[in-house]
């Protein structure tokens, strides 16, 4: 499957049925053909909506868990430590030419 992971085989088959119904409605131009096309179209929309919502919910859960693990690896900085960092003398870094002003 390509870039759209939420676009399942079921959705692809429904989209093919919708396209076939559209061509039939376009060339046959009967009320029955247009009604069938609308049914097929709505079926694709319903399937797509539920799949994409489920896909993004899973992605969000995964991202939250990964971020939580990353955050757990950081140390807590107390207010006193922060004041000490901000109070450092003004010095330039030799490589990046960054001063301690960015911390203030």
Tab-separated table of N, CA and C in Angstrom:
chain	number	residue	atom	x	y	z
A	1	UNK	N	0.845	-1.178	0.000
A	1	UNK	CA	0.000	0.000	0.000
A	1	UNK	C	0.891	1.243	0.000
A	2	UNK	N	0.429	2.312	-0.587
A	2	UNK	CA	1.218	3.529	-0.732
A	2	UNK	C	1.250	4.394	0.505
A	3	UNK	N	1.144	5.701	0.301
A	3	UNK	CA	1.297	6.659	1.378
A	3	UNK	C	0.107	6.759	2.325
A	4	UNK	N	-1.075	6.422	1.866
A	4	UNK	CA	-2.272	6.565	2.709
A	4	UNK	C	-2.534	5.249	3.432
A	5	UNK	N	-1.971	5.108	4.620
A	5	UNK	CA	-2.082	3.861	5.384
A	5	UNK	C	-3.523	3.573	5.794
A	6	UNK	N	-4.338	4.591	5.921
A	6	UNK	CA	-5.730	4.418	6.331
A	6	UNK	C	-6.605	3.969	5.174
A	7	UNK	N	-6.079	4.044	3.936
A	7	UNK	CA	-6.846	3.703	2.738
A	7	UNK	C	-6.756	2.196	2.528
A	8	UNK	N	-7.642	1.455	3.171
A	8	UNK	CA	-7.596	-0.011	3.180
A	8	UNK	C	-8.092	-0.600	1.858
A	9	UNK	N	-7.933	-1.914	1.728
A	9	UNK	CA	-8.439	-2.615	0.542
A	9	UNK	C	-9.956	-2.483	0.443
A	10	UNK	N	-10.616	-2.504	1.595
A	10	UNK	CA	-12.075	-2.358	1.615
A	10	UNK	C	-12.483	-0.996	1.041
A	11	UNK	N	-11.774	0.045	1.421
A	11	UNK	CA	-12.080	1.388	0.906
A	11	UNK	C	-11.762	1.460	-0.582
A	12	UNK	N	-10.657	0.857	-0.979
A	12	UNK	CA	-10.261	0.865	-2.389
A	12	UNK	C	-11.330	0.176	-3.253
A	13	UNK	N	-11.830	-0.968	-2.788
A	13	UNK	CA	-12.884	-1.680	-3.527
A	13	UNK	C	-14.164	-0.848	-3.584
A	14	UNK	N	-14.511	-0.204	-2.477
A	14	UNK	CA	-15.705	0.651	-2.445
A	14	UNK	C	-15.533	1.837	-3.399
A	15	UNK	N	-14.328	2.383	-3.460
A	15	UNK	CA	-14.052	3.505	-4.369
A	15	UNK	C	-14.164	3.054	-5.822
A	16	UNK	N	-13.712	1.846	-6.112
A	16	UNK	CA	-13.847	1.313	-7.475
A	16	UNK	C	-15.318	1.141	-7.847
A	17	UNK	N	-16.121	0.622	-6.897
A	17	UNK	CA	-17.563	0.484	-7.151
A	17	UNK	C	-18.207	1.851	-7.376
A	18	UNK	N	-17.769	2.835	-6.598
A	18	UNK	CA	-18.301	4.198	-6.743
A	18	UNK	C	-17.960	4.754	-8.124
A	19	UNK	N	-16.710	4.571	-8.558
A	19	UNK	CA	-16.288	5.070	-9.874
A	19	UNK	C	-17.083	4.407	-11.000
A	20	UNK	N	-17.287	3.099	-10.866
A	20	UNK	CA	-18.060	2.362	-11.871
A	20	UNK	C	-19.501	2.874	-11.904
A	21	UNK	N	-20.081	3.087	-10.722
A	21	UNK	CA	-21.459	3.596	-10.641
A	21	UNK	C	-21.545	5.005	-11.221
A	22	UNK	N	-20.500	5.813	-11.017
A	22	UNK	CA	-20.498	7.181	-11.555
A	22	UNK	C	-20.491	7.158	-13.083
A	23	UNK	N	-19.612	6.323	-13.647
A	23	UNK	CA	-19.562	6.229	-15.116
A	23	UNK	C	-20.906	5.767	-15.678
A	24	UNK	N	-21.515	4.779	-15.007
A	24	UNK	CA	-22.808	4.265	-15.453
A	24	UNK	C	-23.874	5.359	-15.366
A	25	UNK	N	-23.860	6.133	-14.279
A	25	UNK	CA	-24.837	7.214	-14.105
A	25	UNK	C	-24.609	8.323	-15.121
A	26	UNK	N	-23.352	8.627	-15.373
A	26	UNK	CA	-23.012	9.706	-16.301
A	26	UNK	C	-23.477	9.383	-17.719
A	27	UNK	N	-23.224	8.149	-18.145
A	27	UNK	CA	-23.574	7.777	-19.519
A	27	UNK	C	-25.015	7.305	-19.653
A	28	UNK	N	-25.561	6.664	-18.621
A	28	UNK	CA	-26.948	6.197	-18.671
A	28	UNK	C	-27.927	7.296	-18.318
A	29	UNK	N	-27.503	8.177	-17.405
A	29	UNK	CA	-28.272	9.344	-16.977
A	29	UNK	C	-29.712	9.009	-16.575
A	30	UNK	N	-29.848	7.954	-15.752
A	30	UNK	CA	-31.179	7.628	-15.227
A	30	UNK	C	-31.189	7.919	-13.728
A	31	UNK	N	-32.373	8.113	-13.202
A	31	UNK	CA	-32.535	8.389	-11.771
A	31	UNK	C	-31.990	7.232	-10.932
A	32	UNK	N	-32.270	6.010	-11.394
A	32	UNK	CA	-31.810	4.823	-10.669
A	32	UNK	C	-30.275	4.762	-10.634
A	33	UNK	N	-29.626	5.062	-11.752
A	33	UNK	CA	-28.160	5.039	-11.798
A	33	UNK	C	-27.559	6.105	-10.882
A	34	UNK	N	-28.158	7.290	-10.870
A	34	UNK	CA	-27.651	8.353	-9.998
A	34	UNK	C	-27.875	8.009	-8.525
A	35	UNK	N	-28.987	7.382	-8.225
A	35	UNK	CA	-29.246	6.960	-6.842
A	35	UNK	C	-28.217	5.924	-6.394
A	36	UNK	N	-27.913	4.977	-7.278
A	36	UNK	CA	-26.919	3.956	-6.946
A	36	UNK	C	-25.543	4.593	-6.745
A	37	UNK	N	-25.203	5.556	-7.600
A	37	UNK	CA	-23.916	6.254	-7.455
A	37	UNK	C	-23.842	6.944	-6.087
A	38	UNK	N	-24.921	7.616	-5.684
A	38	UNK	CA	-24.929	8.321	-4.397
A	38	UNK	C	-24.767	7.351	-3.228
A	39	UNK	N	-25.392	6.192	-3.338
A	39	UNK	CA	-25.248	5.170	-2.295
A	39	UNK	C	-23.789	4.721	-2.201
A	40	UNK	N	-23.179	4.443	-3.354
A	40	UNK	CA	-21.772	4.001	-3.382
A	40	UNK	C	-20.841	5.106	-2.872
A	41	UNK	N	-21.110	6.345	-3.284
A	41	UNK	CA	-20.288	7.479	-2.847
A	41	UNK	C	-20.343	7.638	-1.330
A	42	UNK	N	-21.544	7.588	-0.783
A	42	UNK	CA	-21.695	7.733	0.666
A	42	UNK	C	-21.027	6.593	1.423
A	43	UNK	N	-21.040	5.404	0.830
A	43	UNK	CA	-20.370	4.265	1.447
A	43	UNK	C	-18.871	4.485	1.551
A	44	UNK	N	-18.286	5.057	0.507
A	44	UNK	CA	-16.844	5.344	0.526
A	44	UNK	C	-16.537	6.401	1.580
A	45	UNK	N	-17.346	7.433	1.629
A	45	UNK	CA	-17.129	8.511	2.600
A	45	UNK	C	-17.221	7.976	4.025
A	46	UNK	N	-18.233	7.155	4.292
A	46	UNK	CA	-18.397	6.585	5.637
A	46	UNK	C	-17.204	5.720	6.024
A	47	UNK	N	-16.774	4.855	5.111
A	47	UNK	CA	-15.627	3.978	5.400
A	47	UNK	C	-14.361	4.800	5.601
A	48	UNK	N	-14.146	5.784	4.741
A	48	UNK	CA	-12.935	6.611	4.825
A	48	UNK	C	-12.889	7.377	6.134
A	49	UNK	N	-14.009	7.966	6.505
A	49	UNK	CA	-14.051	8.775	7.728
A	49	UNK	C	-13.689	7.953	8.947
A	50	UNK	N	-14.298	6.785	9.076
A	50	UNK	CA	-14.024	5.977	10.265
A	50	UNK	C	-12.590	5.467	10.260
A	51	UNK	N	-12.076	5.086	9.094
A	51	UNK	CA	-10.700	4.585	9.033
A	51	UNK	C	-9.681	5.670	9.329
A	52	UNK	N	-9.874	6.854	8.786
A	52	UNK	CA	-8.885	7.919	8.996
A	52	UNK	C	-8.914	8.388	10.447
A	53	UNK	N	-10.092	8.427	11.061
A	53	UNK	CA	-10.181	8.819	12.475
A	53	UNK	C	-9.464	7.790	13.339
A	54	UNK	N	-9.715	6.510	13.067
A	54	UNK	CA	-9.056	5.439	13.824
A	54	UNK	C	-7.540	5.496	13.624
A	55	UNK	N	-7.116	5.727	12.380
A	55	UNK	CA	-5.688	5.818	12.071
A	55	UNK	C	-5.033	6.940	12.879
A	56	UNK	N	-5.624	8.130	12.873
A	56	UNK	CA	-5.033	9.268	13.587
A	56	UNK	C	-5.093	9.089	15.096
A	57	UNK	N	-6.123	8.417	15.599
A	57	UNK	CA	-6.176	8.152	17.038
A	57	UNK	C	-5.019	7.248	17.446
A	58	UNK	N	-4.721	6.240	16.621
A	58	UNK	CA	-3.596	5.347	16.916
A	58	UNK	C	-2.270	6.085	16.827
A	59	UNK	N	-2.128	6.943	15.821
A	59	UNK	CA	-0.898	7.737	15.675
A	59	UNK	C	-0.727	8.642	16.892
A	60	UNK	N	-1.807	9.301	17.318
A	60	UNK	CA	-1.730	10.203	18.473
A	60	UNK	C	-1.359	9.453	19.739
A	61	UNK	N	-1.938	8.266	19.964
A	61	UNK	CA	-1.598	7.470	21.144
A	61	UNK	C	-0.122	7.102	21.130
A	62	UNK	N	0.364	6.690	19.962
A	62	UNK	CA	1.770	6.297	19.823
A	62	UNK	C	2.682	7.487	20.106
A	63	UNK	N	2.342	8.647	19.568
A	63	UNK	CA	3.146	9.857	19.771
A	63	UNK	C	3.163	10.257	21.241
A	64	UNK	N	2.020	10.188	21.894
A	64	UNK	CA	1.943	10.547	23.318
A	64	UNK	C	2.827	9.622	24.141
A	65	UNK	N	2.772	8.324	23.860
A	65	UNK	CA	3.600	7.368	24.604
A	65	UNK	C	5.084	7.617	24.373
A	66	UNK	N	5.465	7.897	23.115
A	66	UNK	CA	6.874	8.165	22.809
A	66	UNK	C	7.338	9.440	23.503
A	67	UNK	N	6.510	10.483	23.467
A	67	UNK	CA	6.875	11.744	24.116
A	67	UNK	C	6.994	11.571	25.626
A	68	UNK	N	6.126	10.745	26.199
A	68	UNK	CA	6.177	10.509	27.640
A	68	UNK	C	7.502	9.846	28.006
A	69	UNK	N	7.935	8.869	27.189
A	69	UNK	CA	9.210	8.200	27.449
A	69	UNK	C	10.370	9.181	27.326
A	70	UNK	N	10.303	10.070	26.360
A	70	UNK	CA	11.360	11.074	26.173
A	70	UNK	C	11.397	12.010	27.371
A	71	UNK	N	10.231	12.489	27.797
A	71	UNK	CA	10.169	13.420	28.922
A	71	UNK	C	10.677	12.784	30.212
A	72	UNK	N	10.460	11.485	30.377
A	72	UNK	CA	10.925	10.802	31.584
A	72	UNK	C	12.447	10.770	31.665
A	73	UNK	N	13.134	10.934	30.528
A	73	UNK	CA	14.597	10.885	30.537
A	73	UNK	C	15.226	12.227	30.946
A	74	UNK	N	14.437	13.293	31.017
A	74	UNK	CA	14.953	14.596	31.431
A	74	UNK	C	14.953	14.720	32.952
A	75	UNK	N	15.893	15.493	33.455
A	75	UNK	CA	15.929	15.770	34.888
A	75	UNK	C	15.112	17.021	35.180
A	76	UNK	N	14.511	17.048	36.343
A	76	UNK	CA	13.750	18.215	36.773
A	76	UNK	C	14.739	19.301	37.187
A	77	UNK	N	14.490	20.528	36.749
A	77	UNK	CA	15.342	21.668	37.110
A	77	UNK	C	14.596	22.489	38.148
A	78	UNK	N	15.236	22.700	39.272
A	78	UNK	CA	14.611	23.490	40.334
A	78	UNK	C	14.732	24.972	40.014
A	79	UNK	N	13.987	25.783	40.735
A	79	UNK	CA	14.036	27.227	40.543
A	79	UNK	C	15.425	27.766	40.856
A	80	UNK	N	16.063	27.231	41.879
A	80	UNK	CA	17.417	27.673	42.242
A	80	UNK	C	18.403	27.356	41.122
A	81	UNK	N	18.290	26.166	40.534
A	81	UNK	CA	19.178	25.799	39.431
A	81	UNK	C	18.941	26.706	38.228
A	82	UNK	N	17.694	27.019	37.964
A	82	UNK	CA	17.368	27.896	36.845
A	82	UNK	C	17.945	29.292	37.061
A	83	UNK	N	17.831	29.816	38.286
A	83	UNK	CA	18.399	31.131	38.595
A	83	UNK	C	19.909	31.118	38.406
A	84	UNK	N	20.544	30.016	38.793
A	84	UNK	CA	21.992	29.895	38.630
A	84	UNK	C	22.372	29.890	37.145
A	85	UNK	N	21.600	29.169	36.340
A	85	UNK	CA	21.879	29.106	34.899
A	85	UNK	C	21.704	30.481	34.268
A	86	UNK	N	20.622	31.157	34.605
A	86	UNK	CA	20.341	32.475	34.032
A	86	UNK	C	21.366	33.497	34.505
A	87	UNK	N	21.904	33.316	35.701
A	87	UNK	CA	22.882	34.252	36.243
A	87	UNK	C	24.310	34.013	35.772
A	88	UNK	N	24.513	33.089	34.861
A	88	UNK	CA	25.867	32.821	34.363
A	88	UNK	C	26.431	34.050	33.668
A	89	UNK	N	27.757	34.239	33.733
A	89	UNK	CA	28.354	35.388	33.050
A	89	UNK	C	28.191	35.267	31.539
A	90	UNK	N	28.265	36.411	30.884
A	90	UNK	CA	28.092	36.463	29.443
A	90	UNK	C	29.349	35.890	28.781
A	91	UNK	N	29.217	34.758	28.129
A	91	UNK	CA	30.343	34.128	27.443
A	91	UNK	C	29.888	33.704	26.067
A	92	UNK	N	30.833	33.733	25.134
A	92	UNK	CA	30.515	33.286	23.784
A	92	UNK	C	31.000	31.857	23.604
A	93	UNK	N	30.209	31.078	22.938
A	93	UNK	CA	30.612	29.725	22.585
A	93	UNK	C	31.537	29.824	21.389
A	94	UNK	N	32.537	28.998	21.338
A	94	UNK	CA	33.500	29.088	20.241
A	94	UNK	C	32.951	28.513	18.949
A	95	UNK	N	32.138	27.477	19.031
A	95	UNK	CA	31.660	26.831	17.812
A	95	UNK	C	30.436	27.514	17.213
A	96	UNK	N	29.400	27.684	17.989
A	96	UNK	CA	28.147	28.190	17.444
A	96	UNK	C	27.988	29.699	17.569
A	97	UNK	N	28.903	30.351	18.286
A	97	UNK	CA	28.831	31.792	18.527
A	97	UNK	C	27.515	32.166	19.211
A	98	UNK	N	27.141	31.343	20.175
A	98	UNK	CA	25.924	31.583	20.948
A	98	UNK	C	26.355	32.103	22.310
A	99	UNK	N	25.689	33.148	22.778
A	99	UNK	CA	26.008	33.673	24.104
A	99	UNK	C	25.013	33.131	25.118
A	100	UNK	N	25.353	33.293	26.382
A	100	UNK	CA	24.449	32.843	27.441
A	100	UNK	C	23.212	33.741	27.536
A	101	UNK	N	23.153	34.817	26.739
A	101	UNK	CA	21.973	35.697	26.716
A	101	UNK	C	20.707	34.944	26.293
A	102	UNK	N	20.861	33.894	25.505
A	102	UNK	CA	19.668	33.171	25.044
A	102	UNK	C	18.947	32.497	26.194
A	103	UNK	N	19.629	32.291	27.298
A	103	UNK	CA	19.010	31.663	28.463
A	103	UNK	C	18.234	32.666	29.302
A	104	UNK	N	18.438	33.950	29.048
A	104	UNK	CA	17.819	34.986	29.888
A	104	UNK	C	16.531	35.489	29.306
